[in-house]
């Protein structure tokens, strides 16, 4: 039997994969456990996915770990999630370095609890020189928040007479998004787990032409094979970017 991994064309890899890691709560509920047990079990899926992506040669992977809207969850769940984040980041930094993976983060990071923010920054600094793959954590992130930050940035440039309003281009705007500021290209493939078919305020501008892939697998069950399956599916698609099929395929 051919391994799913062998079906992947290494010359046509998505450069950037973004993942909405969803379904931790339902995974725990099915087992009669508390939601936080689902979050804890999701860490293994993060490790496996990151490792699989790095092994294949993917250059960027972005994981949606906590949204702006998630602040509206019960306080005990938020506290437990933040604690899990602090512990995981500290524990995994060594592995990131061993695997030459650079950690960066997008979102309103200053809104994170102090210990979480400090740990995150420490890990970002410690992995800053790694070059094999960039792991982007979206934390306290929402796309509408990010877009308004970019708007403020542009407005400031107008006020400083650095740019005229009528001259603002798409590139001027996207240059102000947190992803561009970190040199992260737009995602080619967006994966969402847990059988939900929505974007939940994630990278709205950046996914304008991403391929979308939805799977019923709940995040804590997501393994390397699930990532391979998404990539194989992605590679079967024709990305036309508005053109006709004939224009894409030269005869
Ligand atoms: C995703 O799992 C993790 C976060 C949003 C932090 P959920 O906690 O949303 O799990 P479900 O969707 O309730 O099953
Ligand atoms: C999206 O999941 C955010 C993350 C995965 C961090 P949610 O579970 O918060 O999304 P909704 O609220 O169901 O859309
Ligand atoms: Mg959810």
Short mmCIF file of C-alpha atoms and ligand atoms in Angstrom, two decimals:
data_model
loop_
_atom_site.label_atom_id
_atom_site.label_comp_id
_atom_site.label_asym_id
_atom_site.label_seq_id
_atom_site.Cartn_x
_atom_site.Cartn_y
_atom_site.Cartn_z
CA UNK A 1 0.00 0.00 0.00
CA UNK A 2 1.32 3.43 -0.93
CA UNK A 3 1.81 5.72 1.99
CA UNK A 4 -0.17 8.96 1.77
CA UNK A 5 3.10 10.83 2.26
CA UNK A 6 4.50 9.31 -0.94
CA UNK A 7 1.59 10.82 -2.89
CA UNK A 8 2.78 14.33 -2.04
CA UNK A 9 4.62 16.16 -4.82
CA UNK A 10 7.47 17.82 -2.97
CA UNK A 11 7.89 20.30 -5.84
CA UNK A 12 4.35 21.61 -5.39
CA UNK A 13 4.16 22.07 -1.65
CA UNK A 14 2.08 24.90 -0.24
CA UNK A 15 4.53 27.48 1.03
CA UNK A 16 2.26 28.45 3.91
CA UNK A 17 -0.40 26.34 5.66
CA UNK A 18 -2.76 27.99 8.15
CA UNK A 19 -4.84 25.89 10.54
CA UNK A 20 -7.95 26.67 12.59
CA UNK A 21 -7.46 24.10 15.34
CA UNK A 22 -11.05 23.43 16.42
CA UNK A 23 -12.96 20.75 18.32
CA UNK A 24 -11.01 20.33 21.57
CA UNK A 25 -14.11 20.87 23.73
CA UNK A 26 -16.25 18.38 21.81
CA UNK A 27 -13.42 15.83 21.84
CA UNK A 28 -13.32 16.02 25.65
CA UNK A 29 -17.12 16.00 26.02
CA UNK A 30 -17.35 12.78 24.00
CA UNK A 31 -15.11 11.22 26.65
CA UNK A 32 -17.04 12.69 29.56
CA UNK A 33 -14.11 14.97 30.44
CA UNK A 34 -13.70 18.69 31.03
CA UNK A 35 -13.01 20.97 28.06
CA UNK A 36 -9.49 21.72 29.28
CA UNK A 37 -8.62 18.03 28.89
CA UNK A 38 -9.39 18.52 25.20
CA UNK A 39 -7.04 21.52 25.04
CA UNK A 40 -4.29 19.53 26.78
CA UNK A 41 -4.79 16.68 24.33
CA UNK A 42 -4.55 19.15 21.44
CA UNK A 43 -0.88 19.80 22.25
CA UNK A 44 0.11 16.43 20.77
CA UNK A 45 -1.64 17.37 17.54
CA UNK A 46 0.30 20.65 17.47
CA UNK A 47 3.58 18.77 17.94
CA UNK A 48 2.78 16.16 15.25
CA UNK A 49 1.56 18.73 12.73
CA UNK A 50 4.57 21.00 13.23
CA UNK A 51 6.95 18.06 12.91
CA UNK A 52 5.23 16.72 9.79
CA UNK A 53 5.24 20.14 8.13
CA UNK A 54 8.93 20.69 8.88
CA UNK A 55 9.87 17.19 7.64
CA UNK A 56 8.09 17.82 4.33
CA UNK A 57 9.77 21.18 3.81
CA UNK A 58 6.81 23.51 4.40
CA UNK A 59 8.23 26.99 5.09
CA UNK A 60 5.39 28.56 7.15
CA UNK A 61 2.69 27.13 9.35
CA UNK A 62 0.22 29.33 11.22
CA UNK A 63 -1.85 27.92 14.07
CA UNK A 64 -4.93 29.73 15.35
CA UNK A 65 -4.62 29.09 19.07
CA UNK A 66 -6.73 31.81 20.71
CA UNK A 67 -9.02 34.37 19.11
CA UNK A 68 -10.06 37.81 20.32
CA UNK A 69 -13.57 36.37 20.71
CA UNK A 70 -12.24 33.53 22.89
CA UNK A 71 -11.78 36.13 25.68
CA UNK A 72 -15.57 35.84 26.11
CA UNK A 73 -15.25 32.23 27.34
CA UNK A 74 -15.61 31.36 31.05
CA UNK A 75 -12.71 32.71 33.09
CA UNK A 76 -11.57 29.27 34.32
CA UNK A 77 -11.25 28.02 30.75
CA UNK A 78 -9.26 31.12 29.71
CA UNK A 79 -6.98 30.80 32.76
CA UNK A 80 -6.37 27.10 32.07
CA UNK A 81 -5.68 27.79 28.39
CA UNK A 82 -3.18 30.54 29.22
CA UNK A 83 -1.44 28.28 31.74
CA UNK A 84 -1.27 25.51 29.15
CA UNK A 85 0.22 27.98 26.70
CA UNK A 86 2.92 29.14 29.12
CA UNK A 87 3.89 25.55 30.00
CA UNK A 88 3.85 24.28 26.43
CA UNK A 89 5.87 27.15 25.01
CA UNK A 90 8.54 26.77 27.70
CA UNK A 91 8.71 23.01 27.28
CA UNK A 92 8.81 23.00 23.48
CA UNK A 93 11.44 25.70 22.90
CA UNK A 94 14.27 23.16 23.07
CA UNK A 95 12.58 20.94 20.47
CA UNK A 96 11.99 23.95 18.23
CA UNK A 97 15.70 24.72 18.35
CA UNK A 98 16.69 21.08 17.76
CA UNK A 99 14.48 21.13 14.67
CA UNK A 100 15.66 24.57 13.49
CA UNK A 101 12.13 26.03 13.72
CA UNK A 102 11.57 29.72 14.34
CA UNK A 103 8.62 30.78 16.50
CA UNK A 104 6.76 34.04 15.88
CA UNK A 105 3.35 35.28 17.00
CA UNK A 106 0.58 37.50 15.64
CA UNK A 107 -2.25 39.09 17.60
CA UNK A 108 -2.78 41.54 20.42
CA UNK A 109 0.03 39.95 22.43
CA UNK A 110 0.08 42.70 25.06
CA UNK A 111 -3.39 41.57 26.16
CA UNK A 112 -1.98 38.17 27.24
CA UNK A 113 -1.23 37.56 30.94
CA UNK A 114 2.24 38.86 31.83
CA UNK A 115 3.89 35.44 32.38
CA UNK A 116 2.46 34.20 29.11
CA UNK A 117 3.69 37.27 27.23
CA UNK A 118 7.17 37.03 28.76
CA UNK A 119 7.52 33.30 28.07
CA UNK A 120 6.38 33.78 24.53
CA UNK A 121 8.88 36.57 23.94
CA UNK A 122 11.68 34.49 25.46
CA UNK A 123 10.92 31.61 23.12
CA UNK A 124 10.64 33.95 20.13
CA UNK A 125 14.07 35.42 20.95
CA UNK A 126 15.61 31.97 21.55
CA UNK A 127 14.46 30.63 18.19
CA UNK A 128 14.97 33.82 16.14
CA UNK A 129 17.94 32.50 14.16
CA UNK A 130 16.30 29.23 13.06
CA UNK A 131 15.75 28.89 9.33
CA UNK A 132 14.07 25.59 8.40
CA UNK A 133 10.46 26.61 9.05
CA UNK A 134 8.54 29.45 10.73
CA UNK A 135 5.80 28.49 13.18
CA UNK A 136 3.34 31.36 13.59
CA UNK A 137 1.07 31.31 16.64
CA UNK A 138 -2.07 33.43 16.34
CA UNK A 139 -2.81 34.49 19.90
CA UNK A 140 -5.47 36.92 21.01
CA UNK A 141 -5.77 37.33 17.26
CA UNK A 142 -8.64 38.38 15.10
CA UNK A 143 -8.48 39.56 11.54
CA UNK A 144 -10.73 42.58 12.13
CA UNK A 145 -8.42 43.68 14.96
CA UNK A 146 -5.41 43.30 12.68
CA UNK A 147 -7.08 45.19 9.83
CA UNK A 148 -7.95 48.13 12.09
CA UNK A 149 -4.33 48.22 13.32
CA UNK A 150 -3.23 48.43 9.68
CA UNK A 151 -5.76 51.21 9.02
CA UNK A 152 -4.39 53.19 11.99
CA UNK A 153 -0.89 52.71 10.61
CA UNK A 154 -1.88 54.00 7.15
CA UNK A 155 -3.81 56.93 8.66
CA UNK A 156 -0.69 57.89 10.60
CA UNK A 157 1.36 57.85 7.39
CA UNK A 158 -1.21 60.12 5.74
CA UNK A 159 -1.08 62.48 8.71
CA UNK A 160 2.73 62.55 8.50
CA UNK A 161 2.49 63.37 4.78
CA UNK A 162 4.35 60.13 3.95
CA UNK A 163 1.57 59.03 1.60
CA UNK A 164 -1.36 60.66 -0.22
CA UNK A 165 -4.79 59.03 0.33
CA UNK A 166 -5.42 58.73 -3.41
CA UNK A 167 -2.13 56.86 -3.85
CA UNK A 168 -2.80 54.09 -1.32
CA UNK A 169 -2.34 50.69 -2.97
CA UNK A 170 -3.22 47.14 -1.94
CA UNK A 171 0.46 46.59 -1.24
CA UNK A 172 0.66 49.68 1.00
CA UNK A 173 -2.19 48.21 3.02
CA UNK A 174 -0.99 44.61 3.19
CA UNK A 175 2.48 45.86 4.14
CA UNK A 176 0.88 47.10 7.38
CA UNK A 177 -0.61 43.72 8.36
CA UNK A 178 1.18 41.84 11.14
CA UNK A 179 1.94 38.92 8.83
CA UNK A 180 3.70 41.13 6.29
CA UNK A 181 5.60 42.95 9.02
CA UNK A 182 7.03 39.52 9.95
CA UNK A 183 7.72 38.57 6.32
CA UNK A 184 5.04 35.85 6.25
CA UNK A 185 3.50 35.22 2.81
CA UNK A 186 -0.27 34.68 2.39
CA UNK A 187 -1.44 31.10 3.14
CA UNK A 188 -1.84 28.77 0.17
CA UNK A 189 -3.90 26.28 2.16
CA UNK A 190 -6.27 26.86 5.07
CA UNK A 191 -7.36 23.84 7.10
CA UNK A 192 -10.21 23.82 9.62
CA UNK A 193 -10.92 20.79 11.76
CA UNK A 194 -14.09 19.64 13.58
CA UNK A 195 -16.63 19.88 10.76
CA UNK A 196 -17.21 23.62 11.10
CA UNK A 197 -17.42 25.59 7.87
CA UNK A 198 -16.47 29.11 8.82
CA UNK A 199 -13.43 31.33 9.10
CA UNK A 200 -14.03 32.76 12.61
CA UNK A 201 -12.21 36.04 12.00
CA UNK A 202 -8.94 34.44 10.87
CA UNK A 203 -6.61 36.06 8.29
CA UNK A 204 -9.49 37.48 6.22
CA UNK A 205 -7.33 39.58 3.91
CA UNK A 206 -4.53 37.01 3.61
CA UNK A 207 -6.78 34.07 2.60
CA UNK A 208 -8.28 35.94 -0.38
CA UNK A 209 -6.93 33.20 -2.68
CA UNK A 210 -6.13 30.36 -0.25
CA UNK A 211 -7.47 26.88 -0.92
CA UNK A 212 -9.89 25.88 1.85
CA UNK A 213 -9.91 22.39 3.33
CA UNK A 214 -12.41 21.22 5.95
CA UNK A 215 -12.19 17.95 7.86
CA UNK A 216 -14.49 16.37 10.45
CA UNK A 217 -11.47 15.25 12.49
CA UNK A 218 -11.45 16.92 15.89
CA UNK A 219 -8.20 18.76 16.60
CA UNK A 220 -6.86 16.41 19.35
CA UNK A 221 -7.14 13.51 16.84
CA UNK A 222 -5.26 15.36 14.07
CA UNK A 223 -2.05 13.53 13.13
CA UNK A 224 0.61 13.59 10.41
CA UNK A 225 -1.58 11.51 8.08
CA UNK A 226 -4.35 14.13 8.34
CA UNK A 227 -1.92 16.83 7.23
CA UNK A 228 -0.72 14.65 4.35
CA UNK A 229 -4.34 14.09 3.30
CA UNK A 230 -4.99 17.84 3.23
CA UNK A 231 -1.86 18.46 1.15
CA UNK A 232 -2.69 15.67 -1.33
CA UNK A 233 -6.17 17.17 -1.71
CA UNK A 234 -4.65 20.66 -2.19
CA UNK A 235 -2.31 19.39 -4.88
CA UNK A 236 -5.23 18.04 -6.94
CA UNK A 237 -6.73 21.50 -7.28
CA UNK A 238 -6.16 23.99 -10.05
CA UNK A 239 -5.42 27.46 -8.70
CA UNK A 240 -6.63 29.79 -11.42
CA UNK A 241 -6.49 33.18 -9.68
CA UNK A 242 -9.30 34.45 -11.91
CA UNK A 243 -7.82 33.17 -15.15
CA UNK A 244 -9.21 30.39 -17.35
CA UNK A 245 -7.98 26.84 -17.11
CA UNK A 246 -6.44 27.14 -20.59
CA UNK A 247 -4.37 30.12 -19.51
CA UNK A 248 -2.95 28.16 -16.59
CA UNK A 249 -2.01 25.07 -18.60
CA UNK A 250 0.33 26.03 -21.44
CA UNK A 251 -0.09 23.63 -24.42
C1 LIG B 1 -10.45 24.96 19.77
O1 LIG B 1 -11.30 24.07 20.40
C2 LIG B 1 -9.49 25.62 20.71
C3 LIG B 1 -9.80 27.03 21.01
C4 LIG B 1 -10.71 27.75 20.41
C5 LIG B 1 -9.00 27.67 22.03
P1 LIG B 1 -12.66 24.54 21.08
O2 LIG B 1 -12.38 24.88 22.50
O3 LIG B 1 -13.29 25.64 20.30
O4 LIG B 1 -13.53 23.23 20.99
P2 LIG B 1 -15.06 23.11 20.57
O5 LIG B 1 -15.22 23.83 19.29
O6 LIG B 1 -15.88 23.72 21.68
O7 LIG B 1 -15.28 21.64 20.43
C1 LIG B 2 -11.76 29.52 16.33
O1 LIG B 2 -12.41 28.52 17.06
C2 LIG B 2 -10.61 30.05 17.11
C3 LIG B 2 -9.52 29.10 17.35
C4 LIG B 2 -9.40 27.91 16.84
C5 LIG B 2 -8.51 29.58 18.23
P1 LIG B 2 -13.74 28.84 17.89
O2 LIG B 2 -14.23 27.56 18.44
O3 LIG B 2 -13.49 29.95 18.84
O4 LIG B 2 -14.70 29.38 16.74
P2 LIG B 2 -16.27 29.61 16.70
O5 LIG B 2 -16.60 30.54 17.80
O6 LIG B 2 -16.92 28.29 16.88
O7 LIG B 2 -16.52 30.19 15.36
MG1 LIG B 3 -14.56 25.66 18.74
#
